[in-house]
Amino acid sequence: MPLRNRIAYAFLAPYLLIFATFWLWPIINSFLISFQNTRVNPWRFSLTVNWGRLVADPAFYNALYNTLIILVIQVPVMIALATVMAVLLNSPLLKARPLYRFAFFAPVVVGEVAYAAVFRLMFSIDFGIINKLIGSVGLPPVSWFDNGTAAMALVIIAVTWRWAGYNAIIILAGLQSIPGDVYEAATLDRVGKVQQFFHITLPLLKPIILFCVVLSVIGTMQLFTEPFLITNRGGPGGATETLGLLLYRQGFTSLNFGYASAIAYTIAALAVAISLLNLFIGREAK
Amino acid sequence: MAGLTLTNVIKRFGAYEVVHGANLEIADGEFVVFVGPSGCGKSTLLRMIAGLEDVSEGTIEIGGIAVNDVEPSERRIAMVFQSYALYPHMTVRRNLSFGLQMNGNPKEDTERRVAHAANILQINELMDRRPGQLSGGQRQRFAIGRAIVREPQVFLFDEPLSNLDAELRVQMRVEISRLHKQLGTTMIYVTHDQTEAMTLADKIVVLRAGRIEQVGAPLELYDNPANQFVAGFVGSPKMNFLKARIEGKGASGVTVSLRADPRVKLTLPVSSAVAAGSQVMLGVRPEHFVNAGAGDTDLTVRIDVAEHLGHTSYVYATISDEPLIIERPESRHGGDSDSLTIGLSAARCFLFDAEGSRLR
């Protein structure tokens, strides 16, 4: 190897060392741990103890089901909402645009614990503002934390509130990259505003929206904060337990690292698979 | 097809007025070019005709109907943009048919129109490509195709050739000219390139700083500019302007002397009232210098650079620090000596007063 390259690697060495120790090794090691029975001392190698349990574990299927339900409802709703928000933010009629842009982005900046606490208050059964509003139109109060379906809805609402603005800002950047004269040409072509949105804006935004969908899928697959902090650790009775939460319980409550590693790899594999599916469905027609 | 009438058209952006009362008559089927330096308001004027900008005051009529309050989509105009503005995600065929499809035009008629446009522009073999797979010239051809498909009353071109290289510009210029002959539709074309204006137009509208400076046929502007701005803008290379002083007025016209060389005196057939001693500009086009002794007077200039293009030569010279360009079609050796004596012919010179108005 030429001296030049050796010197370059010498400079890179500290980074590579840290990268290998804290990134590469844990990834490999956790994969290896998923084949260890970690409930005995010392740990024993076993091909099937964790993976075999995984495919038969009702708790795993419950968490997988919950996660996928949240994914299938929350991601499309949030992306649609984010697109609408981005279009509104991009409107030349809007005054004080930077203010709105910040307001939409702000939820991401707010601390998770603080936001969870506020949500718990707002959705409180007896004195939450949401139930007050529901009551004011004559509907019965909703037990947001005790009813499984309502708790799922609450998680979906919370996640959507937190990330819609973030995605809207990304989509806004995409909107602003569409040249204005394309719309002028469409206007002269007698194409109405709504048609312009569906036939010009949406197709041109497709790559950006796809990017947001993939990001959101990865995020939702790992969903942990909301069910942990807002709906009482996946409550009621596991109704909002997600894969992330199951992983946490196995790894850090039961200290069963082998099973937790198997779940972690399942989450990663599912996220990759769903993202690839998205990219495949949304690929450019050649 | 339709003519246009602009009456006292004013455009303001906030408190800032960019077009100060434009009056213009465009006949049906005419090819009109708006030309002027950047920021002169030519594109704004075009966009007002298209309806993409509101008219602050005055009226625009297309085919005898005031269109100030008519939506751009209802004005039966088609526009070709500088940046082509093709829909990037659609094939060219769909780019052409999209507008008609969205308006529920019968499928057979849409196909007929698209095929017709493709034939006119000879773009049949590229119809299933996307804009990103085409060269600049091809894209602009399709952008024109999209305009043709609309079968408009008026075509608007907003600097359509600015993004093309020099060779392609000439080629497209010829095509647009051919298109106008073939379709006979009214066309309004905006450019900052006086060559495009001269070659394409039936009528040129020269604009400066939001005002129409002169309207006329290309050669009329060349032969008979209304002021120093138009004289300098039309023609390439530009007209030379030499500082001069009025010496006196006689029966045969006004006599001026060059400031750079007061021995050079010239009597021009000008009848405007002028005061002796006042400062004026003598305008002479590079191609209108004559050989020494062949004109009404001679002047000697110092040569900086000579460019020999084969069919002609341009001599870049100065006369006591005033620059001038001289075209010498017969000479291939203009740069051999340091100085050059050439003739001026009074009949081919123009005189402008201190405000730039033509003295006739």
XYZ file of C-alpha atoms in Angstrom:
646
model
C 0.000 0.000 0.000
C 1.454 3.422 -0.898
C 2.610 5.545 2.012
C -0.021 8.152 1.176
C -2.821 5.636 1.755
C -1.257 4.256 4.926
C -1.104 7.752 6.383
C -4.725 8.301 5.408
C -5.756 5.106 7.181
C -3.726 6.134 10.232
C -5.807 9.275 10.443
C -9.000 7.303 9.940
C -8.038 4.657 12.508
C -9.573 6.315 15.606
C -12.906 6.671 13.863
C -12.825 3.165 12.420
C -11.998 1.757 15.844
C -14.929 3.529 17.503
C -17.212 2.611 14.603
C -16.218 -1.057 14.865
C -16.545 -1.187 18.639
C -19.805 0.633 19.136
C -21.603 0.027 15.850
C -20.377 -2.942 13.877
C -19.656 -5.252 16.797
C -22.990 -4.736 18.594
C -24.831 -5.415 15.328
C -22.958 -8.662 14.764
C -22.980 -9.597 18.420
C -26.718 -9.102 18.864
C -27.272 -11.385 15.894
C -25.084 -14.011 17.581
C -26.858 -13.478 20.916
C -30.173 -14.216 19.209
C -28.888 -17.795 18.933
C -27.973 -18.027 22.626
C -30.182 -19.215 25.409
C -29.667 -16.256 27.740
C -31.964 -17.535 30.469
C -29.369 -19.970 31.759
C -25.997 -19.244 33.295
C -23.672 -19.487 31.463
C -25.404 -18.678 28.152
C -25.719 -21.676 25.862
C -25.825 -21.785 22.078
C -29.147 -22.911 20.691
C -30.434 -22.376 17.170
C -34.057 -22.528 18.081
C -34.600 -21.336 21.639
C -35.302 -17.688 20.675
C -36.370 -17.933 17.033
C -38.494 -20.953 17.825
C -40.182 -19.062 20.628
C -40.700 -16.046 18.391
C -42.773 -17.886 15.783
C -44.981 -19.388 18.488
C -45.220 -16.480 20.942
C -48.736 -14.937 21.184
C -47.176 -11.818 22.779
C -44.996 -11.401 19.696
C -47.979 -11.779 17.357
C -49.963 -9.314 19.435
C -47.127 -6.771 19.256
C -46.641 -7.404 15.538
C -50.372 -6.998 14.906
C -50.496 -3.748 16.900
C -47.445 -2.369 15.150
C -48.790 -3.201 11.697
C -52.225 -1.744 12.530
C -50.574 1.500 13.607
C -48.388 1.418 10.502
C -51.224 0.799 8.069
C -53.458 3.513 9.537
C -51.023 6.096 10.812
C -48.493 6.346 7.981
C -50.971 6.993 5.123
C -53.053 9.382 7.234
C -49.989 11.294 8.364
C -48.443 11.515 4.875
C -51.745 12.689 3.386
C -52.056 15.271 6.137
C -48.433 16.330 5.678
C -48.994 16.771 1.934
C -52.029 18.957 2.524
C -50.123 20.974 5.121
C -47.201 21.408 2.724
C -49.490 22.622 -0.066
C -51.108 25.115 2.321
C -47.703 26.262 3.579
C -46.627 26.770 -0.019
C -49.638 28.908 -0.894
C -48.749 32.463 -1.907
C -51.904 33.575 -0.073
C -50.438 32.561 3.290
C -49.173 35.380 5.466
C -46.530 34.928 8.187
C -45.314 31.755 6.539
C -42.138 31.227 8.646
C -44.285 31.286 11.764
C -46.508 28.468 10.504
C -43.531 26.538 9.268
C -42.010 26.693 12.741
C -45.307 25.840 14.417
C -45.706 22.710 12.296
C -42.133 21.666 12.922
C -42.182 22.417 16.656
C -43.614 19.043 17.879
C -40.395 17.321 16.830
C -38.392 19.714 18.964
C -40.528 19.290 22.078
C -39.195 16.758 24.586
C -40.929 13.387 24.388
C -41.707 13.176 28.091
C -43.184 16.669 28.148
C -45.368 16.003 25.125
C -46.499 12.643 26.523
C -47.467 14.298 29.800
C -49.489 16.956 27.980
C -51.234 14.315 25.874
C -52.104 12.313 28.984
C -53.661 15.430 30.461
C -55.543 16.369 27.322
C -56.973 12.873 26.908
C -57.661 12.347 30.607
C -61.070 10.710 31.001
C -62.507 13.040 33.603
C -60.904 16.418 33.068
C -59.182 16.219 29.665
C -60.066 18.883 27.120
C -60.704 16.252 24.431
C -63.460 14.539 26.395
C -64.858 17.980 27.284
C -65.061 18.766 23.560
C -66.628 15.378 22.823
C -69.100 15.968 25.621
C -69.946 19.446 24.315
C -71.361 17.914 21.115
C -73.404 15.471 23.186
C -71.308 12.346 22.797
C -70.346 10.096 25.722
C -66.774 10.446 27.068
C -64.134 8.067 25.693
C -61.960 6.023 28.069
C -58.773 6.719 26.151
C -56.562 4.672 28.452
C -58.904 1.800 29.363
C -60.430 0.908 26.015
C -58.044 -0.993 23.706
C -59.338 0.539 20.469
C -59.405 4.054 21.919
C -55.862 3.590 23.251
C -54.699 2.546 19.778
C -56.417 5.592 18.315
C -54.698 7.757 20.910
C -51.278 6.367 19.979
C -52.003 6.978 16.287
C -53.205 10.538 16.982
C -50.140 11.284 19.103
C -47.634 9.924 16.569
C -49.380 11.749 13.744
C -49.359 15.027 15.690
C -45.683 14.644 16.418
C -44.417 13.764 12.928
C -46.890 15.245 10.402
C -45.247 18.672 10.506
C -41.803 17.189 10.110
C -42.906 15.366 6.965
C -44.761 18.455 5.762
C -41.505 20.427 5.840
C -39.757 17.752 3.767
C -42.644 17.679 1.278
C -42.655 21.480 1.199
C -39.033 21.397 0.060
C -40.154 19.067 -2.722
C -43.022 21.385 -3.672
C -40.710 24.337 -3.885
C -38.485 22.469 -6.301
C -41.338 22.219 -8.845
C -40.860 25.140 -11.233
C -43.690 27.673 -11.203
C -43.895 27.926 -14.964
C -45.074 24.318 -15.183
C -48.201 25.458 -13.336
C -48.477 28.532 -15.530
C -48.283 26.293 -18.591
C -50.996 24.089 -17.082
C -53.159 27.131 -16.343
C -52.887 28.218 -19.972
C -53.639 24.603 -20.930
C -56.979 25.139 -19.133
C -56.105 22.621 -16.431
C -57.888 23.481 -13.159
C -56.208 23.773 -9.772
C -57.489 20.440 -8.487
C -56.458 18.668 -11.687
C -53.072 20.368 -11.435
C -52.660 18.950 -7.941
C -53.482 15.394 -8.920
C -51.831 15.324 -12.343
C -48.785 17.511 -11.798
C -48.035 18.130 -8.132
C -48.579 14.601 -6.802
C -46.666 12.777 -9.557
C -43.767 15.190 -9.233
C -43.798 14.820 -5.440
C -43.809 11.038 -5.641
C -40.092 10.517 -4.896
C -40.276 12.846 -1.878
C -43.481 11.254 -0.568
C -41.940 7.820 -1.010
C -38.934 8.984 0.987
C -41.241 10.202 3.768
C -43.163 6.917 3.717
C -39.974 4.876 4.064
C -38.751 7.090 6.912
C -42.122 6.793 8.645
C -42.273 3.029 8.189
C -38.873 2.677 9.816
C -39.942 5.008 12.628
C -43.258 3.260 13.249
C -41.698 -0.199 13.219
C -39.559 0.965 16.131
C -42.433 2.778 17.861
C -41.810 2.897 21.590
C -42.267 6.314 23.193
C -46.004 6.811 22.748
C -47.244 3.393 23.935
C -44.709 3.455 26.764
C -45.339 6.962 28.081
C -48.886 7.768 27.000
C -50.843 4.495 27.133
C -49.198 3.067 30.255
C -46.550 0.724 28.825
C -48.634 -0.757 26.057
C -51.866 -0.809 28.012
C -54.598 -1.566 28.503
C -53.563 -5.214 28.816
C -51.130 -5.174 25.908
C -53.618 -3.524 23.527
C -51.017 -0.974 22.431
C -47.917 -3.081 22.951
C -45.667 -2.632 19.944
C -42.636 -4.608 18.818
C -40.397 -1.909 20.253
C -42.100 -2.198 23.596
C -41.931 -6.009 23.562
C -38.219 -5.773 22.814
C -37.784 -3.385 25.740
C -39.704 -5.658 28.104
C -37.742 -8.739 27.101
C -34.350 -7.043 27.100
C -34.534 -4.662 30.001
C -37.290 -5.988 32.270
C -36.780 -9.743 31.883
C -33.084 -9.358 30.920
C -33.643 -12.005 28.234
C -31.125 -10.563 25.763
C -31.268 -13.497 23.372
C -35.005 -13.148 22.726
C -34.767 -9.340 22.640
C -32.075 -9.627 19.951
C -34.280 -11.913 17.889
C -37.116 -9.367 18.125
C -34.740 -6.539 17.199
C -33.650 -8.386 14.086
C -37.258 -9.102 13.196
C -38.121 -5.396 13.466
C -35.168 -4.435 11.267
C -35.978 -7.129 8.700
C -39.637 -6.098 8.543
C -38.731 -2.414 8.177
C -36.372 -3.229 5.311
C -38.930 -5.511 3.650
C -41.795 -2.997 3.866
C -39.553 -0.159 2.673
C -38.375 -2.204 -0.293
C -41.979 -3.050 -1.091
C -42.791 0.672 -1.035
C -39.908 1.498 -3.310
C -40.934 -1.314 -5.641
C -44.549 -0.160 -5.820
C -43.514 3.474 -6.273
C -40.739 2.879 -8.795
C -40.624 5.012 -11.916
C -42.274 3.340 -14.870
C -39.586 3.031 -17.518
C -56.879 34.112 -35.095
C -57.123 37.582 -33.706
C -55.441 40.932 -33.438
C -54.615 42.686 -30.186
C -55.012 46.193 -28.879
C -53.219 47.515 -25.818
C -54.559 50.804 -24.495
C -52.657 52.685 -21.785
C -51.566 49.463 -20.130
C -49.883 50.078 -16.791
C -48.373 47.475 -14.493
C -47.432 48.126 -10.914
C -45.877 45.750 -8.407
C -46.882 47.388 -5.149
C -45.940 51.038 -5.499
C -43.370 50.274 -8.164
C -44.517 50.920 -11.713
C -42.815 48.708 -14.276
C -44.900 49.377 -17.393
C -45.886 53.000 -17.875
C -48.861 53.131 -20.187
C -48.235 50.972 -23.212
C -50.275 51.605 -26.367
C -49.982 49.103 -29.149
C -51.936 47.783 -32.094
C -51.184 44.280 -33.342
C -52.866 43.152 -36.539
C -54.330 39.700 -37.036
C -51.632 37.290 -38.218
C -48.782 39.661 -37.489
C -45.457 38.516 -36.005
C -44.572 41.083 -33.376
C -41.347 41.043 -31.395
C -40.964 42.823 -28.067
C -37.306 43.612 -27.687
C -35.309 45.471 -25.090
C -32.680 45.025 -22.408
C -33.481 42.954 -19.324
C -35.839 44.687 -16.947
C -37.485 46.745 -19.696
C -40.908 45.209 -19.008
C -41.215 43.133 -22.182
C -41.879 39.862 -20.369
C -44.286 41.574 -17.976
C -46.195 42.939 -20.944
C -46.352 39.467 -22.479
C -47.470 37.912 -19.201
C -50.231 40.515 -18.925
C -51.425 39.539 -22.399
C -51.359 35.894 -21.280
C -53.256 36.785 -18.122
C -50.518 35.482 -15.841
C -50.154 39.016 -14.466
C -53.034 41.353 -13.708
C -53.275 44.631 -15.560
C -53.038 47.526 -13.072
C -54.608 50.050 -15.450
C -55.647 50.226 -19.084
C -57.169 47.544 -21.280
C -55.953 44.626 -23.312
C -58.207 43.477 -26.127
C -57.819 40.215 -27.991
C -59.932 39.939 -31.133
C -61.803 43.086 -30.143
C -62.836 41.794 -26.719
C -61.393 43.281 -23.531
C -59.735 40.432 -21.642
C -58.615 42.184 -18.435
C -61.053 40.099 -16.418
C -60.915 36.976 -18.564
C -59.113 34.005 -17.036
C -55.842 33.100 -18.773
C -57.333 29.736 -19.681
C -60.196 31.409 -21.533
C -58.118 33.830 -23.619
C -57.370 31.257 -26.333
C -53.687 31.996 -26.233
C -50.787 29.570 -25.997
C -47.438 30.365 -24.511
C -43.968 28.961 -25.018
C -41.724 29.503 -22.020
C -37.995 30.148 -21.882
C -37.552 27.117 -19.624
C -39.890 25.047 -21.871
C -42.112 24.257 -18.829
C -42.873 20.775 -20.125
C -44.468 18.409 -17.624
C -41.373 16.429 -16.615
C -43.187 13.246 -15.605
C -45.163 12.807 -18.810
C -44.107 11.528 -22.200
C -43.954 14.098 -24.914
C -47.149 12.740 -26.444
C -48.953 13.186 -23.155
C -47.411 16.641 -22.715
C -49.065 17.626 -25.957
C -52.422 16.005 -25.277
C -52.679 16.651 -21.510
C -54.492 19.998 -21.673
C -57.001 18.769 -24.240
C -57.640 15.542 -22.317
C -58.244 17.435 -19.086
C -60.842 19.513 -20.881
C -62.716 16.536 -22.227
C -61.772 17.163 -25.839
C -62.866 14.163 -27.975
C -60.099 11.576 -28.191
C -60.001 11.468 -32.009
C -59.707 15.233 -32.258
C -56.900 15.291 -29.647
C -55.032 12.601 -31.537
C -55.504 14.457 -34.811
C -54.179 17.689 -33.323
C -51.181 15.992 -31.704
C -50.347 14.208 -34.961
C -50.699 17.469 -36.855
C -48.332 19.285 -34.476
C -45.863 16.410 -34.609
C -45.917 16.578 -38.399
C -45.390 20.307 -38.513
C -42.407 20.107 -36.175
C -41.115 16.750 -37.471
C -40.963 15.231 -34.011
C -42.798 11.968 -34.636
C -40.029 9.610 -33.636
C -39.505 11.171 -30.203
C -43.112 11.228 -29.045
C -42.761 8.540 -26.382
C -39.749 10.013 -24.640
C -39.838 12.125 -21.530
C -38.557 15.704 -21.513
C -35.519 14.648 -19.451
C -34.385 12.384 -22.285
C -34.399 15.187 -24.865
C -31.909 17.894 -25.795
C -32.710 21.551 -25.240
C -33.634 22.105 -28.867
C -35.941 19.102 -28.911
C -37.606 20.213 -25.691
C -38.260 23.652 -27.091
C -39.692 22.091 -30.232
C -42.119 20.072 -28.083
C -42.998 23.138 -26.039
C -43.944 24.797 -29.328
C -45.837 21.632 -30.243
C -47.855 21.895 -27.067
C -48.772 25.436 -28.051
C -49.767 24.403 -31.587
C -52.058 21.653 -30.277
C -54.133 24.267 -28.497
C -54.942 25.921 -31.836
C -54.786 29.342 -30.191
C -55.760 32.759 -31.495
C -52.391 34.127 -30.435
C -49.029 32.497 -29.777
C -46.855 34.020 -27.076
C -43.138 33.257 -26.945
C -41.164 34.289 -23.868
C -37.479 34.263 -24.839
C -37.870 30.729 -26.186
C -34.357 30.411 -27.595
C -32.328 31.888 -24.734
C -31.348 28.511 -23.306
C -30.117 27.107 -26.613
C -26.638 27.252 -28.083
C -25.881 29.646 -30.920
C -26.216 27.173 -33.784
C -29.495 25.734 -32.522
C -30.823 29.247 -31.972
C -30.387 30.044 -35.639
C -32.038 26.769 -36.628
C -35.020 27.245 -34.302
C -35.361 30.848 -35.406
C -35.843 29.672 -38.957
C -38.341 27.048 -37.796
C -40.404 29.555 -35.863
C -40.435 31.805 -38.894
C -41.563 28.887 -41.058
C -44.221 27.995 -38.485
C -45.620 31.507 -38.652
C -45.828 31.365 -42.443
C -47.525 27.975 -42.251
C -50.068 28.775 -39.520
C -50.567 32.473 -40.167
C -51.524 32.965 -36.507
C -50.728 36.139 -34.602
C -47.459 35.678 -32.728
C -45.901 37.802 -30.031
C -42.303 37.057 -29.288
C -40.182 38.449 -26.474
C -36.414 38.559 -26.750
C -33.436 40.642 -25.722
C -31.610 39.575 -28.847
C -31.946 42.177 -31.571
C -30.885 39.658 -34.237
C -33.905 37.484 -33.405
C -36.070 40.585 -33.507
C -34.732 41.708 -36.859
C -34.998 38.293 -38.509
C -38.395 37.181 -37.195
C -40.554 40.242 -36.876
C -43.095 41.858 -39.102
C -43.112 44.545 -36.470
C -40.655 45.268 -33.681
C -41.623 46.955 -30.434
C -38.547 48.365 -28.713
C -38.969 48.810 -24.980
C -36.839 50.532 -22.409
C -37.562 50.885 -18.695
C -41.261 50.135 -19.097
C -41.846 52.451 -22.055
C -42.320 51.702 -25.722
C -39.531 53.597 -27.469
C -40.458 52.803 -31.048
C -42.703 50.510 -33.054
C -41.906 49.646 -36.626
C -40.791 47.171 -39.241
C -37.242 45.872 -38.702
C -35.652 47.857 -41.501
C -37.616 50.949 -40.555
C -36.018 50.824 -37.115
C -32.630 50.250 -38.663
C -32.925 53.017 -41.217
C -34.895 55.485 -39.194
C -34.467 55.097 -35.430
C -36.531 57.463 -33.311
C -33.843 58.013 -30.728
C -30.355 57.130 -29.637
C -31.538 54.112 -27.616
C -33.255 52.456 -30.562
C -30.358 53.382 -32.834
C -27.946 51.696 -30.439
C -30.133 48.672 -29.817
C -30.952 47.758 -33.388
C -28.023 46.606 -35.496
C -25.017 44.484 -34.737
C -22.344 45.494 -33.976
C -23.879 48.531 -32.303
C -24.003 51.967 -33.836
C -21.032 54.167 -32.906
C -21.790 57.373 -31.038
C -19.234 60.152 -31.260
C -19.483 63.316 -29.203
C -19.937 66.337 -31.409
C -20.653 70.065 -31.235
C -23.045 72.103 -33.356
C -21.020 74.570 -35.391
C -23.885 76.270 -37.155
C -26.894 75.869 -39.345
C -27.091 76.632 -43.026
C -29.320 76.007 -45.989
C -27.977 72.496 -46.531
C -28.357 71.484 -42.898
C -26.516 71.465 -39.603
C -22.732 71.458 -39.426
C -21.102 69.616 -36.539
C -17.504 69.076 -35.486
C -16.229 66.025 -33.624
C -15.096 66.670 -30.092
C -12.359 64.096 -30.512
C -10.993 65.911 -33.537
C -12.559 69.362 -34.125
C -10.998 69.506 -37.590
C -13.478 66.865 -38.695
C -16.603 68.741 -39.755
C -19.701 67.300 -41.316
C -22.899 68.888 -42.587
C -25.979 66.733 -42.074
C -29.372 67.261 -43.701
C -31.110 68.152 -40.442
C -33.831 70.775 -40.202
C -34.591 70.622 -36.443
C -33.960 73.784 -34.469
C -30.523 73.579 -32.879
C -28.376 76.028 -30.956
C -24.817 76.572 -32.119
C -22.320 75.319 -29.556
C -24.644 72.703 -28.073
C -23.419 69.164 -27.504
C -24.849 66.384 -29.669
C -24.097 62.773 -30.553
C -23.152 61.735 -34.046
C -24.294 58.205 -34.762
C -22.775 56.096 -37.473
C -23.140 52.351 -37.952
C -19.941 50.278 -38.262
C -20.993 49.188 -41.748
C -21.579 52.745 -42.962
C -18.018 54.026 -42.922
C -16.605 54.519 -46.415
C -13.105 54.557 -47.807
C -11.003 57.649 -47.180
C -11.896 60.324 -49.693
C -15.117 58.632 -50.776
C -17.299 60.337 -48.149
C -17.991 63.914 -47.128
C -15.132 64.022 -44.651
C -12.319 61.837 -43.387
C -11.195 60.959 -39.896
C -8.143 59.179 -38.612
C -8.526 56.638 -35.813
C -6.062 54.602 -33.767
C -6.510 50.836 -34.222
C -6.707 48.664 -31.078
C -7.714 45.291 -32.470
C -8.861 43.984 -35.824
C -11.058 40.916 -36.151
C -10.998 39.159 -39.515
C -14.032 36.963 -40.011
C -13.368 36.096 -43.635
C -16.313 37.759 -45.279
C -15.673 40.965 -43.385
C -13.439 42.563 -40.768
C -14.223 44.574 -37.683
C -11.732 47.170 -36.589
C -11.942 48.194 -32.934
C -10.463 51.654 -32.757
C -10.415 54.833 -30.722
C -10.375 58.460 -31.592
C -8.972 60.382 -28.624
C -10.389 57.821 -26.165
C -13.822 57.551 -27.788
C -14.254 53.925 -28.904
C -15.662 52.977 -32.252
C -16.137 49.890 -34.382
C -15.592 50.010 -38.107
C -16.623 47.304 -40.509
C -14.296 46.848 -43.481
C -15.814 44.222 -45.774
C -13.094 44.492 -48.376
C -10.133 44.468 -46.017
C -8.271 41.547 -44.549
C -5.311 43.561 -43.317
C -6.895 46.214 -41.129
C -4.672 45.633 -38.133
C -1.293 45.977 -39.826
C -0.793 49.650 -39.142
C -1.531 51.645 -36.021
C -3.903 54.106 -37.569
C -6.581 54.143 -40.192
C -8.164 56.943 -42.140
C -11.738 56.381 -43.169
C -14.530 58.412 -44.659
C -17.859 59.524 -43.244
C -20.868 60.040 -45.440
C -23.364 62.587 -44.063
C -26.349 60.760 -45.557
C -25.646 57.674 -43.411
C -25.069 59.548 -40.155
C -27.606 60.339 -37.445
C -27.666 63.189 -34.990
C -29.059 62.939 -31.454
C -29.472 65.717 -28.929
C -28.297 65.572 -25.316
C -31.535 63.784 -24.271
C -31.011 61.143 -26.928
C -33.813 62.346 -29.230
C -33.172 62.180 -32.927
C -32.490 65.465 -34.696
C -34.061 65.219 -38.126
